């Protein structure tokens, strides 16, 4: 008989809580309080969570010489941080100067963009590029001293 009473009590508890779920909370005194919240009615559409924005990605940039002026320096390295919003932050070290600027997608073009950077000493550069993916692309850059480079964005792997 004891077994059937326990079984009936468990059945009643399951029926009573069948449309609820329990969330434990802490009271002001630190004790656990169990609150019962009813489930939404059957057939209620639960909205999907908002899509998460992709995290910014910092990508290596390599500039390969494309004219006589640029062959004096050889390959230059830098980085671009793709904010995944159509904007990026561009950094490169050239002839002892650090040039910092931005990269921006061209309006109505999902893959094409321009990048500009400037150093406090007055050196500047301009680039045009096209992304194959959010993590890889190519383009060309020119510096204020006439040096021209082919730019590769992303890792070689």
PDB file of C-alpha atoms in Angstrom:
ATOM      1  CA  UNK A   1       0.000   0.000   0.000  1.00  0.00           C
ATOM      2  CA  UNK A   2       2.832   2.370   0.816  1.00  0.00           C
ATOM      3  CA  UNK A   3       4.233   1.797  -2.647  1.00  0.00           C
ATOM      4  CA  UNK A   4       0.919   2.645  -4.337  1.00  0.00           C
ATOM      5  CA  UNK A   5       0.590   5.846  -2.264  1.00  0.00           C
ATOM      6  CA  UNK A   6       4.077   6.933  -3.322  1.00  0.00           C
ATOM      7  CA  UNK A   7       3.256   6.062  -6.896  1.00  0.00           C
ATOM      8  CA  UNK A   8       0.010   8.067  -6.755  1.00  0.00           C
ATOM      9  CA  UNK A   9       1.811  11.013  -5.120  1.00  0.00           C
ATOM     10  CA  UNK A  10       4.458  10.971  -7.858  1.00  0.00           C
ATOM     11  CA  UNK A  11       1.720  10.843 -10.515  1.00  0.00           C
ATOM     12  CA  UNK A  12      -0.088  13.814  -8.949  1.00  0.00           C
ATOM     13  CA  UNK A  13       3.149  15.789  -8.738  1.00  0.00           C
ATOM     14  CA  UNK A  14       3.903  15.053 -12.393  1.00  0.00           C
ATOM     15  CA  UNK A  15       0.419  16.169 -13.432  1.00  0.00           C
ATOM     16  CA  UNK A  16       0.569  19.300 -11.309  1.00  0.00           C
ATOM     17  CA  UNK A  17       3.978  20.294 -12.634  1.00  0.00           C
ATOM     18  CA  UNK A  18       3.506  18.990 -16.175  1.00  0.00           C
ATOM     19  CA  UNK A  19       2.904  22.453 -17.587  1.00  0.00           C
ATOM     20  CA  UNK A  20       5.451  24.261 -15.407  1.00  0.00           C
ATOM     21  CA  UNK A  21       9.133  24.388 -14.844  1.00  0.00           C
ATOM     22  CA  UNK A  22      11.024  25.206 -11.696  1.00  0.00           C
ATOM     23  CA  UNK A  23      13.690  27.866 -11.425  1.00  0.00           C
ATOM     24  CA  UNK A  24      15.627  28.022  -8.170  1.00  0.00           C
ATOM     25  CA  UNK A  25      16.429  31.530  -6.925  1.00  0.00           C
ATOM     26  CA  UNK A  26      18.252  32.848  -3.887  1.00  0.00           C
ATOM     27  CA  UNK A  27      16.296  34.865  -1.345  1.00  0.00           C
ATOM     28  CA  UNK A  28      17.728  37.883   0.506  1.00  0.00           C
ATOM     29  CA  UNK A  29      18.837  35.595   3.314  1.00  0.00           C
ATOM     30  CA  UNK A  30      20.660  33.228   0.911  1.00  0.00           C
ATOM     31  CA  UNK A  31      18.077  30.443   1.092  1.00  0.00           C
ATOM     32  CA  UNK A  32      16.974  28.748  -2.136  1.00  0.00           C
ATOM     33  CA  UNK A  33      13.442  29.602  -3.215  1.00  0.00           C
ATOM     34  CA  UNK A  34      11.775  27.511  -5.893  1.00  0.00           C
ATOM     35  CA  UNK A  35       9.488  29.483  -8.187  1.00  0.00           C
ATOM     36  CA  UNK A  36       7.076  27.737 -10.551  1.00  0.00           C
ATOM     37  CA  UNK A  37       6.542  29.278 -13.974  1.00  0.00           C
ATOM     38  CA  UNK A  38       3.871  27.985 -16.355  1.00  0.00           C
ATOM     39  CA  UNK A  39       4.913  26.934 -19.850  1.00  0.00           C
ATOM     40  CA  UNK A  40       3.405  28.854 -22.759  1.00  0.00           C
ATOM     41  CA  UNK A  41       0.251  27.300 -24.247  1.00  0.00           C
ATOM     42  CA  UNK A  42       0.746  24.545 -26.801  1.00  0.00           C
ATOM     43  CA  UNK A  43       1.237  25.935 -30.305  1.00  0.00           C
ATOM     44  CA  UNK A  44       2.782  29.216 -29.121  1.00  0.00           C
ATOM     45  CA  UNK A  45       5.607  30.262 -31.439  1.00  0.00           C
ATOM     46  CA  UNK A  46       8.742  31.069 -29.493  1.00  0.00           C
ATOM     47  CA  UNK A  47      10.842  33.719 -31.272  1.00  0.00           C
ATOM     48  CA  UNK A  48      14.285  32.599 -32.450  1.00  0.00           C
ATOM     49  CA  UNK A  49      17.248  34.212 -30.725  1.00  0.00           C
ATOM     50  CA  UNK A  50      18.809  37.125 -32.600  1.00  0.00           C
ATOM     51  CA  UNK A  51      21.705  36.025 -34.809  1.00  0.00           C
ATOM     52  CA  UNK A  52      25.020  36.735 -33.198  1.00  0.00           C
ATOM     53  CA  UNK A  53      27.368  39.059 -35.014  1.00  0.00           C
ATOM     54  CA  UNK A  54      30.638  37.509 -36.103  1.00  0.00           C
ATOM     55  CA  UNK A  55      33.557  38.435 -33.895  1.00  0.00           C
ATOM     56  CA  UNK A  56      36.225  40.744 -35.346  1.00  0.00           C
ATOM     57  CA  UNK A  57      39.128  38.914 -36.981  1.00  0.00           C
ATOM     58  CA  UNK A  58      42.707  40.240 -37.153  1.00  0.00           C
ATOM     59  CA  UNK A  59      44.300  39.145 -40.406  1.00  0.00           C
ATOM     60  CA  UNK A  60      47.927  39.337 -41.529  1.00  0.00           C
ATOM     61  CA  UNK A  61      48.676  41.591 -44.506  1.00  0.00           C
ATOM     62  CA  UNK A  62      51.704  41.108 -46.769  1.00  0.00           C
ATOM     63  CA  UNK A  63      52.797  43.721 -49.315  1.00  0.00           C
ATOM     64  CA  UNK A  64      55.017  42.473 -52.169  1.00  0.00           C
ATOM     65  CA  UNK A  65      57.089  44.950 -54.236  1.00  0.00           C
ATOM     66  CA  UNK A  66      55.564  45.920 -57.598  1.00  0.00           C
ATOM     67  CA  UNK A  67      57.949  48.661 -58.849  1.00  0.00           C
ATOM     68  CA  UNK A  68      61.568  49.818 -58.542  1.00  0.00           C
ATOM     69  CA  UNK A  69      60.882  52.093 -55.544  1.00  0.00           C
ATOM     70  CA  UNK A  70      59.299  49.256 -53.555  1.00  0.00           C
ATOM     71  CA  UNK A  71      62.051  46.694 -54.310  1.00  0.00           C
ATOM     72  CA  UNK A  72      64.365  48.670 -51.993  1.00  0.00           C
ATOM     73  CA  UNK A  73      62.259  47.679 -48.961  1.00  0.00           C
ATOM     74  CA  UNK A  74      61.238  44.146 -49.959  1.00  0.00           C
ATOM     75  CA  UNK A  75      58.170  42.495 -48.451  1.00  0.00           C
ATOM     76  CA  UNK A  76      56.275  44.524 -45.838  1.00  0.00           C
ATOM     77  CA  UNK A  77      53.953  43.017 -43.250  1.00  0.00           C
ATOM     78  CA  UNK A  78      51.054  44.494 -41.354  1.00  0.00           C
ATOM     79  CA  UNK A  79      47.564  43.630 -40.189  1.00  0.00           C
ATOM     80  CA  UNK A  80      43.943  44.467 -40.772  1.00  0.00           C
ATOM     81  CA  UNK A  81      41.237  43.844 -38.197  1.00  0.00           C
ATOM     82  CA  UNK A  82      37.998  43.005 -40.004  1.00  0.00           C
ATOM     83  CA  UNK A  83      35.196  44.238 -37.723  1.00  0.00           C
ATOM     84  CA  UNK A  84      32.694  42.182 -39.808  1.00  0.00           C
ATOM     85  CA  UNK A  85      30.623  45.350 -40.295  1.00  0.00           C
ATOM     86  CA  UNK A  86      32.096  46.581 -43.574  1.00  0.00           C
ATOM     87  CA  UNK A  87      34.858  48.408 -41.681  1.00  0.00           C
ATOM     88  CA  UNK A  88      38.330  47.481 -40.540  1.00  0.00           C
ATOM     89  CA  UNK A  89      41.440  48.890 -38.856  1.00  0.00           C
ATOM     90  CA  UNK A  90      44.618  48.826 -40.974  1.00  0.00           C
ATOM     91  CA  UNK A  91      48.218  48.937 -39.606  1.00  0.00           C
ATOM     92  CA  UNK A  92      51.559  48.622 -41.389  1.00  0.00           C
ATOM     93  CA  UNK A  93      55.156  49.529 -40.557  1.00  0.00           C
ATOM     94  CA  UNK A  94      57.050  51.113 -43.471  1.00  0.00           C
ATOM     95  CA  UNK A  95      60.534  52.672 -43.504  1.00  0.00           C
ATOM     96  CA  UNK A  96      60.502  53.029 -39.721  1.00  0.00           C
ATOM     97  CA  UNK A  97      57.075  54.676 -39.631  1.00  0.00           C
ATOM     98  CA  UNK A  98      53.847  53.105 -38.361  1.00  0.00           C
ATOM     99  CA  UNK A  99      50.915  53.871 -40.637  1.00  0.00           C
ATOM    100  CA  UNK A 100      47.433  53.443 -39.188  1.00  0.00           C
ATOM    101  CA  UNK A 101      44.121  53.839 -40.918  1.00  0.00           C
ATOM    102  CA  UNK A 102      40.941  52.144 -41.941  1.00  0.00           C
ATOM    103  CA  UNK A 103      39.587  49.747 -44.497  1.00  0.00           C
ATOM    104  CA  UNK A 104      36.046  50.211 -45.796  1.00  0.00           C
ATOM    105  CA  UNK A 105      33.873  48.224 -48.170  1.00  0.00           C
ATOM    106  CA  UNK A 106      32.843  50.085 -51.303  1.00  0.00           C
ATOM    107  CA  UNK A 107      29.139  50.986 -51.336  1.00  0.00           C
ATOM    108  CA  UNK A 108      26.951  48.310 -52.950  1.00  0.00           C
ATOM    109  CA  UNK A 109      29.960  45.999 -53.294  1.00  0.00           C
ATOM    110  CA  UNK A 110      30.089  43.129 -50.829  1.00  0.00           C
ATOM    111  CA  UNK A 111      33.722  42.176 -51.531  1.00  0.00           C
ATOM    112  CA  UNK A 112      35.531  45.278 -52.832  1.00  0.00           C
ATOM    113  CA  UNK A 113      37.048  47.864 -50.551  1.00  0.00           C
ATOM    114  CA  UNK A 114      39.548  50.652 -50.060  1.00  0.00           C
ATOM    115  CA  UNK A 115      42.089  51.159 -47.303  1.00  0.00           C
ATOM    116  CA  UNK A 116      43.985  54.284 -46.297  1.00  0.00           C
ATOM    117  CA  UNK A 117      46.666  54.779 -43.671  1.00  0.00           C
ATOM    118  CA  UNK A 118      48.773  57.664 -42.404  1.00  0.00           C
ATOM    119  CA  UNK A 119      51.780  58.093 -40.120  1.00  0.00           C
ATOM    120  CA  UNK A 120      52.417  61.020 -37.733  1.00  0.00           C
ATOM    121  CA  UNK A 121      55.563  61.852 -39.783  1.00  0.00           C
ATOM    122  CA  UNK A 122      53.455  62.428 -42.935  1.00  0.00           C
ATOM    123  CA  UNK A 123      53.794  59.154 -44.881  1.00  0.00           C
ATOM    124  CA  UNK A 124      50.509  57.885 -46.347  1.00  0.00           C
ATOM    125  CA  UNK A 125      49.260  54.988 -48.415  1.00  0.00           C
ATOM    126  CA  UNK A 126      46.133  54.054 -50.377  1.00  0.00           C
ATOM    127  CA  UNK A 127      44.952  50.556 -51.266  1.00  0.00           C
ATOM    128  CA  UNK A 128      42.188  48.903 -53.238  1.00  0.00           C
ATOM    129  CA  UNK A 129      41.322  45.293 -52.502  1.00  0.00           C
ATOM    130  CA  UNK A 130      38.815  42.526 -53.046  1.00  0.00           C
ATOM    131  CA  UNK A 131      37.958  39.900 -50.441  1.00  0.00           C
ATOM    132  CA  UNK A 132      37.414  36.272 -51.492  1.00  0.00           C
ATOM    133  CA  UNK A 133      36.062  35.458 -48.030  1.00  0.00           C
ATOM    134  CA  UNK A 134      35.838  37.540 -44.815  1.00  0.00           C
ATOM    135  CA  UNK A 135      39.304  36.138 -44.011  1.00  0.00           C
ATOM    136  CA  UNK A 136      41.219  36.306 -47.325  1.00  0.00           C
ATOM    137  CA  UNK A 137      41.687  38.796 -50.152  1.00  0.00           C
ATOM    138  CA  UNK A 138      44.116  40.651 -52.430  1.00  0.00           C
ATOM    139  CA  UNK A 139      44.710  44.098 -53.845  1.00  0.00           C
ATOM    140  CA  UNK A 140      47.268  46.802 -54.582  1.00  0.00           C
ATOM    141  CA  UNK A 141      48.713  49.679 -52.562  1.00  0.00           C
ATOM    142  CA  UNK A 142      50.676  52.829 -53.347  1.00  0.00           C
ATOM    143  CA  UNK A 143      52.677  54.934 -50.907  1.00  0.00           C
ATOM    144  CA  UNK A 144      53.259  58.706 -50.971  1.00  0.00           C
ATOM    145  CA  UNK A 145      56.897  58.132 -52.031  1.00  0.00           C
ATOM    146  CA  UNK A 146      55.758  56.317 -55.228  1.00  0.00           C
ATOM    147  CA  UNK A 147      56.286  52.748 -53.972  1.00  0.00           C
ATOM    148  CA  UNK A 148      53.707  50.268 -55.299  1.00  0.00           C
ATOM    149  CA  UNK A 149      52.876  46.885 -53.783  1.00  0.00           C
ATOM    150  CA  UNK A 150      50.633  43.892 -54.384  1.00  0.00           C
ATOM    151  CA  UNK A 151      48.708  43.208 -51.168  1.00  0.00           C
ATOM    152  CA  UNK A 152      47.664  39.782 -49.851  1.00  0.00           C
ATOM    153  CA  UNK A 153      45.260  39.631 -46.906  1.00  0.00           C
ATOM    154  CA  UNK A 154      44.873  36.556 -44.697  1.00  0.00           C
ATOM    155  CA  UNK A 155      47.021  33.594 -43.791  1.00  0.00           C
ATOM    156  CA  UNK A 156      48.822  31.383 -46.282  1.00  0.00           C
ATOM    157  CA  UNK A 157      47.321  28.238 -44.769  1.00  0.00           C
TER     158      UNK A 157
END
